Amino acid sequence: MTKLSNEKYRLEFNEHGALQTLVLQDDPHAMNWVVDPAYLDKLGYPDQDKLFGEWTLQMDGKEVQSTALQPKIVREGEHRVTVEFNHEPLSLRLEYTLEQGRLLWTVEAQNRSDRPVTLNGLHVWFPLSSIMFRDKNVLRNMHESCAVFTHLGGDFTKFAAVRRSNEAPHLGVYGIEGRTAAAGTYCRYKNAFLEQVSPSLDGLLFHRLSLVEDGRSMAESAAADWIYGNAYYPLELEAGRLVRWTYVMLPFRNMDDFYLRGQELGHPRWTYTPALPREGVFRAELDLPEGVSLSKLRLVSAPAGTGDLREEEITHRLQPVNEAGGRYRLSLPRHEAGEHKLELFLEDGRTDILVWNVLEPIRTMLGKRAEWLTANSYLGEEAAERPHAFRPLSNQGESLGKVAFLLMNNRMSTAVPEQVAKAEAAAVHDIRQHWFEAGDFSRPRPLYGDFYRIYDFDYIGHVFYLLSQMDEDLLKLHSPKVYLQWAAEVMCLRLDPECHPGPREKAESRLNGIFILYLEDLLQALQQAGLTVWQERLLKLWEGFGRTLAMDARGYSGAITEHFYDNAGFGPTCETLCRLGIMDEAGRYGQLVLANIGFSNDYRLQNPDRWWEALSPMIHSLWGGLVSASALAAYEHLGNPQYLEAAYRSTVAVFHCYDWNVRSTPRRLQPGEAASTYSVSAPNLNMPKLSRNRFGQSVFVSAEDPLFASLFSELSGDDWDMGEELAAYLLGFGTTAYLYRDSRGIMRCVNGDLTEEEGGLTITSYAAYPSRYVLLEDGLDYRLPQGSLQSRVQLKDGKFRMLE
């Protein structure tokens, strides 16, 4: 074993030259920031070929792997190790250097022959510690694992590896020489769900840098990817030519510090609007490093309804903020929907990019979605299997989110009787009968062999509660009061361990879930309706649930669900503790939420970190949206604007799963159609066709994995677990625009736009149903009367008011 260390870092290399230990010396948890081969051996995973510094090469039509070669490992003094591989005619050299508090990692490829060679691919593994440890000790998953947020495009690749506890130091990786064409991942996992085990899921991601990529690793994605596709080409190495890629690794404290460290290394720094509705205004701020000069700024867009790309020279739209010219502002009104890419060109020839999106007005998207569901998903009483159910069929309660969305959207807009009728029929004739024996709420049906999922009842209860809130004239089968009692019965079953005979079900009744979206409203509605017996029983269960949650908060048990570490656990747990007024414990879970939500130069990579459904980093519509909602709830209760910013950027990323104007993915959508998942990685090395693609569980119909085969063998659609996140959106950003002051005292607007007019500030809300405006730090919460909508208001003399 070869070792390298100084006062900042400790590195260990195995006998093949792979980096197996990277520790920051001042880290109180001594986290290993790269995948440890000992952990792989413990789990029986055969992935020693994916350790940090191993590589694969496609050269002149042939593939070479580092594991087939014996490298020369040399320690050069106290602070440098080189690992050199030779495979005629190529020499590949990896160098690790400790220098002034930072770690330099360099990859060099040289053609040592007298003839040219063609590299079609050069892929180097750099597996950071993105691990869900098979360990019920939640602290291990918090302190020794990280989420990895990627910034690609141009000359300024960087990666933010954020410890899951959100406790610094974190690890930043910054490209300072050479371009990175792509960043892929490979997933190893184990899921014992069908074995009646909970928690059942663990696993890890191996990250891979493509220094050269001609698109073969992800052919379908590369063909559609107008945003990054120009990076996919072979590299011609003339005789004697050497090419080099260099990355700097540094600890950082938080998101702002990550970008500041990058700026110190020569990276431009952007803040920007990740997505906005058509007729909105894109706003960005650019800070250039010292000594760097701007050449031009170009906007490339893919307008909706066309097959063309549009290029605009917009350098003149940059407004200098300071006389030195290092800081600029940009405002761009957008009148057409579609994806956009900003290309920044510097005088020294380097480039940087931003990727952002212009959506249809969200209200339009929601309306089209509701129309699509009622026209395409509901088959009615004539269906041979499960009449009145919404398709695609699933035993999992997540599939009922589309029904909840339909009902909530009809509550907030002019109701469409047909949509309400179909949702009601599904609730009465399918949901009640499918999940409960003979429709008896005390007898859940074991839909998973010999057990049932507690979490399914959260979604069922939500559907019944929303039916109880509909106008009675719209309901055809039962009264609102009947549905209200049904919701209470289901939630009492859900929260009472004594109602369940199985140990798994008893344990999971103590775990959190999406019921937090409506449980307080349900309790209030029961009291108002005079259903006091059910109200008192449910309140007692709810208060007991809260006490247990609070007692367990220091052990972070709420971060475990069916998975060993899950944002579906700590997101709702943070929100529950906030609503119960248990703020210190809520803040602890809130840090897990902040560490979970991405930040990037690409709006699609700002999603809450999750990998299970895609086997790669992904946008998962359901839990992306629900964790975003938890972050927004944390902001309203805890007041830290970091929660607000994180909630919004991840919310707009989720709409990527619904956006029919997106042209950068192989999967196109029709208006109102949706796909539950977007795979961030390019390539996704488990399933290359999913690389930067939208999809649903139907892609697993023919999967070899027995779990996939069991759960998804008969699925025919891609949106089975969608809708609940839209309901959560409607409860937050669906109505509300937020103002706050940043660290420099500048007023900012989230979910809207801000302009100075007539001695005040005019706020234009981007909400689907704009009816609330909040400036939390000044105690201002302006709500329009019930049923009223107003997309523009004024803040003047310390008060919100209607525009005259």
JSON list of N, CA, C and O in Angstrom, two decimals, residues 360-397:
[
{"chain": "A", "resi": 360, "resn": "GLU", "atom": "N", "xyz": [-44.40, 26.40, -20.07]},
{"chain": "A", "resi": 360, "resn": "GLU", "atom": "CA", "xyz": [-45.75, 26.94, -20.24]},
{"chain": "A", "resi": 360, "resn": "GLU", "atom": "C", "xyz": [-46.20, 27.46, -18.88]},
{"chain": "A", "resi": 360, "resn": "GLU", "atom": "O", "xyz": [-45.72, 27.03, -17.84]},
{"chain": "A", "resi": 361, "resn": "PRO", "atom": "N", "xyz": [-47.14, 28.42, -18.84]},
{"chain": "A", "resi": 361, "resn": "PRO", "atom": "CA", "xyz": [-47.68, 28.81, -17.53]},
{"chain": "A", "resi": 361, "resn": "PRO", "atom": "C", "xyz": [-48.11, 27.56, -16.75]},
{"chain": "A", "resi": 361, "resn": "PRO", "atom": "O", "xyz": [-48.74, 26.66, -17.30]},
{"chain": "A", "resi": 362, "resn": "ILE", "atom": "N", "xyz": [-47.75, 27.50, -15.49]},
{"chain": "A", "resi": 362, "resn": "ILE", "atom": "CA", "xyz": [-47.98, 26.28, -14.71]},
{"chain": "A", "resi": 362, "resn": "ILE", "atom": "C", "xyz": [-49.46, 25.92, -14.67]},
{"chain": "A", "resi": 362, "resn": "ILE", "atom": "O", "xyz": [-49.83, 24.74, -14.73]},
{"chain": "A", "resi": 363, "resn": "ARG", "atom": "N", "xyz": [-50.31, 26.92, -14.63]},
{"chain": "A", "resi": 363, "resn": "ARG", "atom": "CA", "xyz": [-51.75, 26.63, -14.63]},
{"chain": "A", "resi": 363, "resn": "ARG", "atom": "C", "xyz": [-52.15, 25.90, -15.91]},
{"chain": "A", "resi": 363, "resn": "ARG", "atom": "O", "xyz": [-52.99, 24.99, -15.89]},
{"chain": "A", "resi": 364, "resn": "THR", "atom": "N", "xyz": [-51.54, 26.28, -17.02]},
{"chain": "A", "resi": 364, "resn": "THR", "atom": "CA", "xyz": [-51.81, 25.59, -18.29]},
{"chain": "A", "resi": 364, "resn": "THR", "atom": "C", "xyz": [-51.33, 24.15, -18.22]},
{"chain": "A", "resi": 364, "resn": "THR", "atom": "O", "xyz": [-52.03, 23.22, -18.66]},
{"chain": "A", "resi": 365, "resn": "MET", "atom": "N", "xyz": [-50.14, 23.94, -17.67]},
{"chain": "A", "resi": 365, "resn": "MET", "atom": "CA", "xyz": [-49.61, 22.58, -17.56]},
{"chain": "A", "resi": 365, "resn": "MET", "atom": "C", "xyz": [-50.51, 21.71, -16.69]},
{"chain": "A", "resi": 365, "resn": "MET", "atom": "O", "xyz": [-50.77, 20.54, -17.01]},
{"chain": "A", "resi": 366, "resn": "LEU", "atom": "N", "xyz": [-51.00, 22.27, -15.58]},
{"chain": "A", "resi": 366, "resn": "LEU", "atom": "CA", "xyz": [-51.87, 21.49, -14.69]},
{"chain": "A", "resi": 366, "resn": "LEU", "atom": "C", "xyz": [-53.19, 21.16, -15.38]},
{"chain": "A", "resi": 366, "resn": "LEU", "atom": "O", "xyz": [-53.71, 20.05, -15.25]},
{"chain": "A", "resi": 367, "resn": "GLY", "atom": "N", "xyz": [-53.73, 22.13, -16.12]},
{"chain": "A", "resi": 367, "resn": "GLY", "atom": "CA", "xyz": [-54.99, 21.88, -16.82]},
{"chain": "A", "resi": 367, "resn": "GLY", "atom": "C", "xyz": [-54.84, 20.81, -17.88]},
{"chain": "A", "resi": 367, "resn": "GLY", "atom": "O", "xyz": [-55.71, 19.92, -18.02]},
{"chain": "A", "resi": 368, "resn": "LYS", "atom": "N", "xyz": [-53.76, 20.85, -18.64]},
{"chain": "A", "resi": 368, "resn": "LYS", "atom": "CA", "xyz": [-53.52, 19.83, -19.66]},
{"chain": "A", "resi": 368, "resn": "LYS", "atom": "C", "xyz": [-53.30, 18.46, -19.02]},
{"chain": "A", "resi": 368, "resn": "LYS", "atom": "O", "xyz": [-53.74, 17.43, -19.56]},
{"chain": "A", "resi": 369, "resn": "ARG", "atom": "N", "xyz": [-52.64, 18.46, -17.88]},
{"chain": "A", "resi": 369, "resn": "ARG", "atom": "CA", "xyz": [-52.41, 17.19, -17.18]},
{"chain": "A", "resi": 369, "resn": "ARG", "atom": "C", "xyz": [-53.74, 16.57, -16.74]},
{"chain": "A", "resi": 369, "resn": "ARG", "atom": "O", "xyz": [-53.98, 15.38, -16.90]},
{"chain": "A", "resi": 370, "resn": "ALA", "atom": "N", "xyz": [-54.61, 17.38, -16.18]},
{"chain": "A", "resi": 370, "resn": "ALA", "atom": "CA", "xyz": [-55.92, 16.88, -15.74]},
{"chain": "A", "resi": 370, "resn": "ALA", "atom": "C", "xyz": [-56.73, 16.35, -16.92]},
{"chain": "A", "resi": 370, "resn": "ALA", "atom": "O", "xyz": [-57.37, 15.30, -16.83]},
{"chain": "A", "resi": 371, "resn": "GLU", "atom": "N", "xyz": [-56.68, 17.06, -18.03]},
{"chain": "A", "resi": 371, "resn": "GLU", "atom": "CA", "xyz": [-57.40, 16.60, -19.22]},
{"chain": "A", "resi": 371, "resn": "GLU", "atom": "C", "xyz": [-56.84, 15.28, -19.73]},
{"chain": "A", "resi": 371, "resn": "GLU", "atom": "O", "xyz": [-57.60, 14.37, -20.11]},
{"chain": "A", "resi": 372, "resn": "TRP", "atom": "N", "xyz": [-55.52, 15.16, -19.74]},
{"chain": "A", "resi": 372, "resn": "TRP", "atom": "CA", "xyz": [-54.89, 13.94, -20.25]},
{"chain": "A", "resi": 372, "resn": "TRP", "atom": "C", "xyz": [-55.26, 12.74, -19.37]},
{"chain": "A", "resi": 372, "resn": "TRP", "atom": "O", "xyz": [-55.57, 11.66, -19.88]},
{"chain": "A", "resi": 373, "resn": "LEU", "atom": "N", "xyz": [-55.23, 12.94, -18.05]},
{"chain": "A", "resi": 373, "resn": "LEU", "atom": "CA", "xyz": [-55.54, 11.83, -17.15]},
{"chain": "A", "resi": 373, "resn": "LEU", "atom": "C", "xyz": [-56.96, 11.33, -17.35]},
{"chain": "A", "resi": 373, "resn": "LEU", "atom": "O", "xyz": [-57.21, 10.11, -17.40]},
{"chain": "A", "resi": 374, "resn": "THR", "atom": "N", "xyz": [-57.92, 12.24, -17.43]},
{"chain": "A", "resi": 374, "resn": "THR", "atom": "CA", "xyz": [-59.30, 11.79, -17.54]},
{"chain": "A", "resi": 374, "resn": "THR", "atom": "C", "xyz": [-59.59, 11.18, -18.91]},
{"chain": "A", "resi": 374, "resn": "THR", "atom": "O", "xyz": [-60.44, 10.30, -19.04]},
{"chain": "A", "resi": 375, "resn": "ALA", "atom": "N", "xyz": [-58.86, 11.63, -19.95]},
{"chain": "A", "resi": 375, "resn": "ALA", "atom": "CA", "xyz": [-59.09, 11.10, -21.29]},
{"chain": "A", "resi": 375, "resn": "ALA", "atom": "C", "xyz": [-58.33, 9.80, -21.54]},
{"chain": "A", "resi": 375, "resn": "ALA", "atom": "O", "xyz": [-58.80, 8.95, -22.32]},
{"chain": "A", "resi": 376, "resn": "ASN", "atom": "N", "xyz": [-57.19, 9.61, -20.91]},
{"chain": "A", "resi": 376, "resn": "ASN", "atom": "CA", "xyz": [-56.30, 8.49, -21.26]},
{"chain": "A", "resi": 376, "resn": "ASN", "atom": "C", "xyz": [-56.06, 7.48, -20.14]},
{"chain": "A", "resi": 376, "resn": "ASN", "atom": "O", "xyz": [-55.73, 6.33, -20.42]},
{"chain": "A", "resi": 377, "resn": "SER", "atom": "N", "xyz": [-56.18, 7.89, -18.89]},
{"chain": "A", "resi": 377, "resn": "SER", "atom": "CA", "xyz": [-55.81, 7.02, -17.79]},
{"chain": "A", "resi": 377, "resn": "SER", "atom": "C", "xyz": [-56.99, 6.27, -17.18]},
{"chain": "A", "resi": 377, "resn": "SER", "atom": "O", "xyz": [-56.83, 5.16, -16.68]},
{"chain": "A", "resi": 378, "resn": "TYR", "atom": "N", "xyz": [-58.17, 6.86, -17.23]},
{"chain": "A", "resi": 378, "resn": "TYR", "atom": "CA", "xyz": [-59.34, 6.26, -16.59]},
{"chain": "A", "resi": 378, "resn": "TYR", "atom": "C", "xyz": [-60.13, 5.46, -17.63]},
{"chain": "A", "resi": 378, "resn": "TYR", "atom": "O", "xyz": [-60.54, 6.00, -18.66]},
{"chain": "A", "resi": 379, "resn": "LEU", "atom": "N", "xyz": [-60.36, 4.17, -17.36]},
{"chain": "A", "resi": 379, "resn": "LEU", "atom": "CA", "xyz": [-61.04, 3.32, -18.33]},
{"chain": "A", "resi": 379, "resn": "LEU", "atom": "C", "xyz": [-62.50, 3.03, -17.97]},
{"chain": "A", "resi": 379, "resn": "LEU", "atom": "O", "xyz": [-63.25, 2.54, -18.80]},
{"chain": "A", "resi": 380, "resn": "GLY", "atom": "N", "xyz": [-62.93, 3.29, -16.74]},
{"chain": "A", "resi": 380, "resn": "GLY", "atom": "CA", "xyz": [-64.33, 3.15, -16.39]},
{"chain": "A", "resi": 380, "resn": "GLY", "atom": "C", "xyz": [-64.75, 1.73, -16.05]},
{"chain": "A", "resi": 380, "resn": "GLY", "atom": "O", "xyz": [-63.93, 0.83, -15.85]},
{"chain": "A", "resi": 381, "resn": "GLU", "atom": "N", "xyz": [-66.06, 1.52, -16.00]},
{"chain": "A", "resi": 381, "resn": "GLU", "atom": "CA", "xyz": [-66.60, 0.24, -15.53]},
{"chain": "A", "resi": 381, "resn": "GLU", "atom": "C", "xyz": [-66.42, -0.89, -16.53]},
{"chain": "A", "resi": 381, "resn": "GLU", "atom": "O", "xyz": [-66.53, -2.07, -16.17]},
{"chain": "A", "resi": 382, "resn": "GLU", "atom": "N", "xyz": [-66.12, -0.54, -17.79]},
{"chain": "A", "resi": 382, "resn": "GLU", "atom": "CA", "xyz": [-65.97, -1.59, -18.79]},
{"chain": "A", "resi": 382, "resn": "GLU", "atom": "C", "xyz": [-64.62, -2.28, -18.73]},
{"chain": "A", "resi": 382, "resn": "GLU", "atom": "O", "xyz": [-64.40, -3.29, -19.42]},
{"chain": "A", "resi": 383, "resn": "ALA", "atom": "N", "xyz": [-63.68, -1.78, -17.94]},
{"chain": "A", "resi": 383, "resn": "ALA", "atom": "CA", "xyz": [-62.35, -2.37, -17.87]},
{"chain": "A", "resi": 383, "resn": "ALA", "atom": "C", "xyz": [-62.43, -3.79, -17.32]},
{"chain": "A", "resi": 383, "resn": "ALA", "atom": "O", "xyz": [-63.15, -4.07, -16.35]},
{"chain": "A", "resi": 384, "resn": "ALA", "atom": "N", "xyz": [-61.69, -4.71, -17.95]},
{"chain": "A", "resi": 384, "resn": "ALA", "atom": "CA", "xyz": [-61.71, -6.10, -17.52]},
{"chain": "A", "resi": 384, "resn": "ALA", "atom": "C", "xyz": [-61.06, -6.28, -16.16]},
{"chain": "A", "resi": 384, "resn": "ALA", "atom": "O", "xyz": [-61.49, -7.10, -15.34]},
{"chain": "A", "resi": 385, "resn": "GLU", "atom": "N", "xyz": [-59.99, -5.54, -15.91]},
{"chain": "A", "resi": 385, "resn": "GLU", "atom": "CA", "xyz": [-59.27, -5.64, -14.64]},
{"chain": "A", "resi": 385, "resn": "GLU", "atom": "C", "xyz": [-59.39, -4.32, -13.89]},
{"chain": "A", "resi": 385, "resn": "GLU", "atom": "O", "xyz": [-59.11, -3.26, -14.42]},
{"chain": "A", "resi": 386, "resn": "ARG", "atom": "N", "xyz": [-59.83, -4.40, -12.66]},
{"chain": "A", "resi": 386, "resn": "ARG", "atom": "CA", "xyz": [-59.99, -3.24, -11.79]},
{"chain": "A", "resi": 386, "resn": "ARG", "atom": "C", "xyz": [-60.78, -2.11, -12.47]},
{"chain": "A", "resi": 386, "resn": "ARG", "atom": "O", "xyz": [-60.24, -1.06, -12.80]},
{"chain": "A", "resi": 387, "resn": "PRO", "atom": "N", "xyz": [-62.06, -2.33, -12.69]},
{"chain": "A", "resi": 387, "resn": "PRO", "atom": "CA", "xyz": [-62.90, -1.26, -13.25]},
{"chain": "A", "resi": 387, "resn": "PRO", "atom": "C", "xyz": [-62.81, 0.01, -12.42]},
{"chain": "A", "resi": 387, "resn": "PRO", "atom": "O", "xyz": [-62.67, -0.03, -11.20]},
{"chain": "A", "resi": 388, "resn": "HIS", "atom": "N", "xyz": [-62.84, 1.12, -13.12]},
{"chain": "A", "resi": 388, "resn": "HIS", "atom": "CA", "xyz": [-62.82, 2.47, -12.56]},
{"chain": "A", "resi": 388, "resn": "HIS", "atom": "C", "xyz": [-61.44, 2.91, -12.04]},
{"chain": "A", "resi": 388, "resn": "HIS", "atom": "O", "xyz": [-61.30, 4.02, -11.52]},
{"chain": "A", "resi": 389, "resn": "ALA", "atom": "N", "xyz": [-60.43, 2.07, -12.18]},
{"chain": "A", "resi": 389, "resn": "ALA", "atom": "CA", "xyz": [-59.08, 2.46, -11.73]},
{"chain": "A", "resi": 389, "resn": "ALA", "atom": "C", "xyz": [-58.42, 3.37, -12.76]},
{"chain": "A", "resi": 389, "resn": "ALA", "atom": "O", "xyz": [-58.72, 3.32, -13.95]},
{"chain": "A", "resi": 390, "resn": "PHE", "atom": "N", "xyz": [-57.51, 4.21, -12.28]},
{"chain": "A", "resi": 390, "resn": "PHE", "atom": "CA", "xyz": [-56.66, 5.00, -13.16]},
{"chain": "A", "resi": 390, "resn": "PHE", "atom": "C", "xyz": [-55.43, 4.17, -13.51]},
{"chain": "A", "resi": 390, "resn": "PHE", "atom": "O", "xyz": [-54.80, 3.56, -12.65]},
{"chain": "A", "resi": 391, "resn": "ARG", "atom": "N", "xyz": [-55.09, 4.13, -14.78]},
{"chain": "A", "resi": 391, "resn": "ARG", "atom": "CA", "xyz": [-53.94, 3.38, -15.27]},
{"chain": "A", "resi": 391, "resn": "ARG", "atom": "C", "xyz": [-52.69, 4.25, -15.24]},
{"chain": "A", "resi": 391, "resn": "ARG", "atom": "O", "xyz": [-52.80, 5.46, -15.27]},
{"chain": "A", "resi": 392, "resn": "PRO", "atom": "N", "xyz": [-51.51, 3.60, -15.27]},
{"chain": "A", "resi": 392, "resn": "PRO", "atom": "CA", "xyz": [-51.23, 2.17, -15.18]},
{"chain": "A", "resi": 392, "resn": "PRO", "atom": "C", "xyz": [-51.52, 1.62, -13.78]},
{"chain": "A", "resi": 392, "resn": "PRO", "atom": "O", "xyz": [-51.35, 2.32, -12.79]},
{"chain": "A", "resi": 393, "resn": "LEU", "atom": "N", "xyz": [-51.94, 0.37, -13.73]},
{"chain": "A", "resi": 393, "resn": "LEU", "atom": "CA", "xyz": [-52.31, -0.23, -12.46]},
{"chain": "A", "resi": 393, "resn": "LEU", "atom": "C", "xyz": [-51.08, -0.51, -11.60]},
{"chain": "A", "resi": 393, "resn": "LEU", "atom": "O", "xyz": [-50.02, -0.87, -12.10]},
{"chain": "A", "resi": 394, "resn": "SER", "atom": "N", "xyz": [-51.25, -0.35, -10.31]},
{"chain": "A", "resi": 394, "resn": "SER", "atom": "CA", "xyz": [-50.18, -0.66, -9.38]},
{"chain": "A", "resi": 394, "resn": "SER", "atom": "C", "xyz": [-50.80, -0.97, -8.03]},
{"chain": "A", "resi": 394, "resn": "SER", "atom": "O", "xyz": [-51.85, -0.42, -7.68]},
{"chain": "A", "resi": 395, "resn": "ASN", "atom": "N", "xyz": [-50.14, -1.83, -7.28]},
{"chain": "A", "resi": 395, "resn": "ASN", "atom": "CA", "xyz": [-50.56, -2.07, -5.90]},
{"chain": "A", "resi": 395, "resn": "ASN", "atom": "C", "xyz": [-50.07, -1.00, -4.95]},
{"chain": "A", "resi": 395, "resn": "ASN", "atom": "O", "xyz": [-50.52, -0.93, -3.80]},
{"chain": "A", "resi": 396, "resn": "GLN", "atom": "N", "xyz": [-49.14, -0.19, -5.38]},
{"chain": "A", "resi": 396, "resn": "GLN", "atom": "CA", "xyz": [-48.53, 0.79, -4.49]},
{"chain": "A", "resi": 396, "resn": "GLN", "atom": "C", "xyz": [-49.37, 2.07, -4.46]},
{"chain": "A", "resi": 396, "resn": "GLN", "atom": "O", "xyz": [-49.81, 2.58, -5.49]},
{"chain": "A", "resi": 397, "resn": "GLY", "atom": "N", "xyz": [-49.55, 2.59, -3.27]},
{"chain": "A", "resi": 397, "resn": "GLY", "atom": "CA", "xyz": [-50.41, 3.76, -3.08]},
{"chain": "A", "resi": 397, "resn": "GLY", "atom": "C", "xyz": [-49.96, 4.99, -3.84]},
{"chain": "A", "resi": 397, "resn": "GLY", "atom": "O", "xyz": [-50.77, 5.88, -4.14]}
]
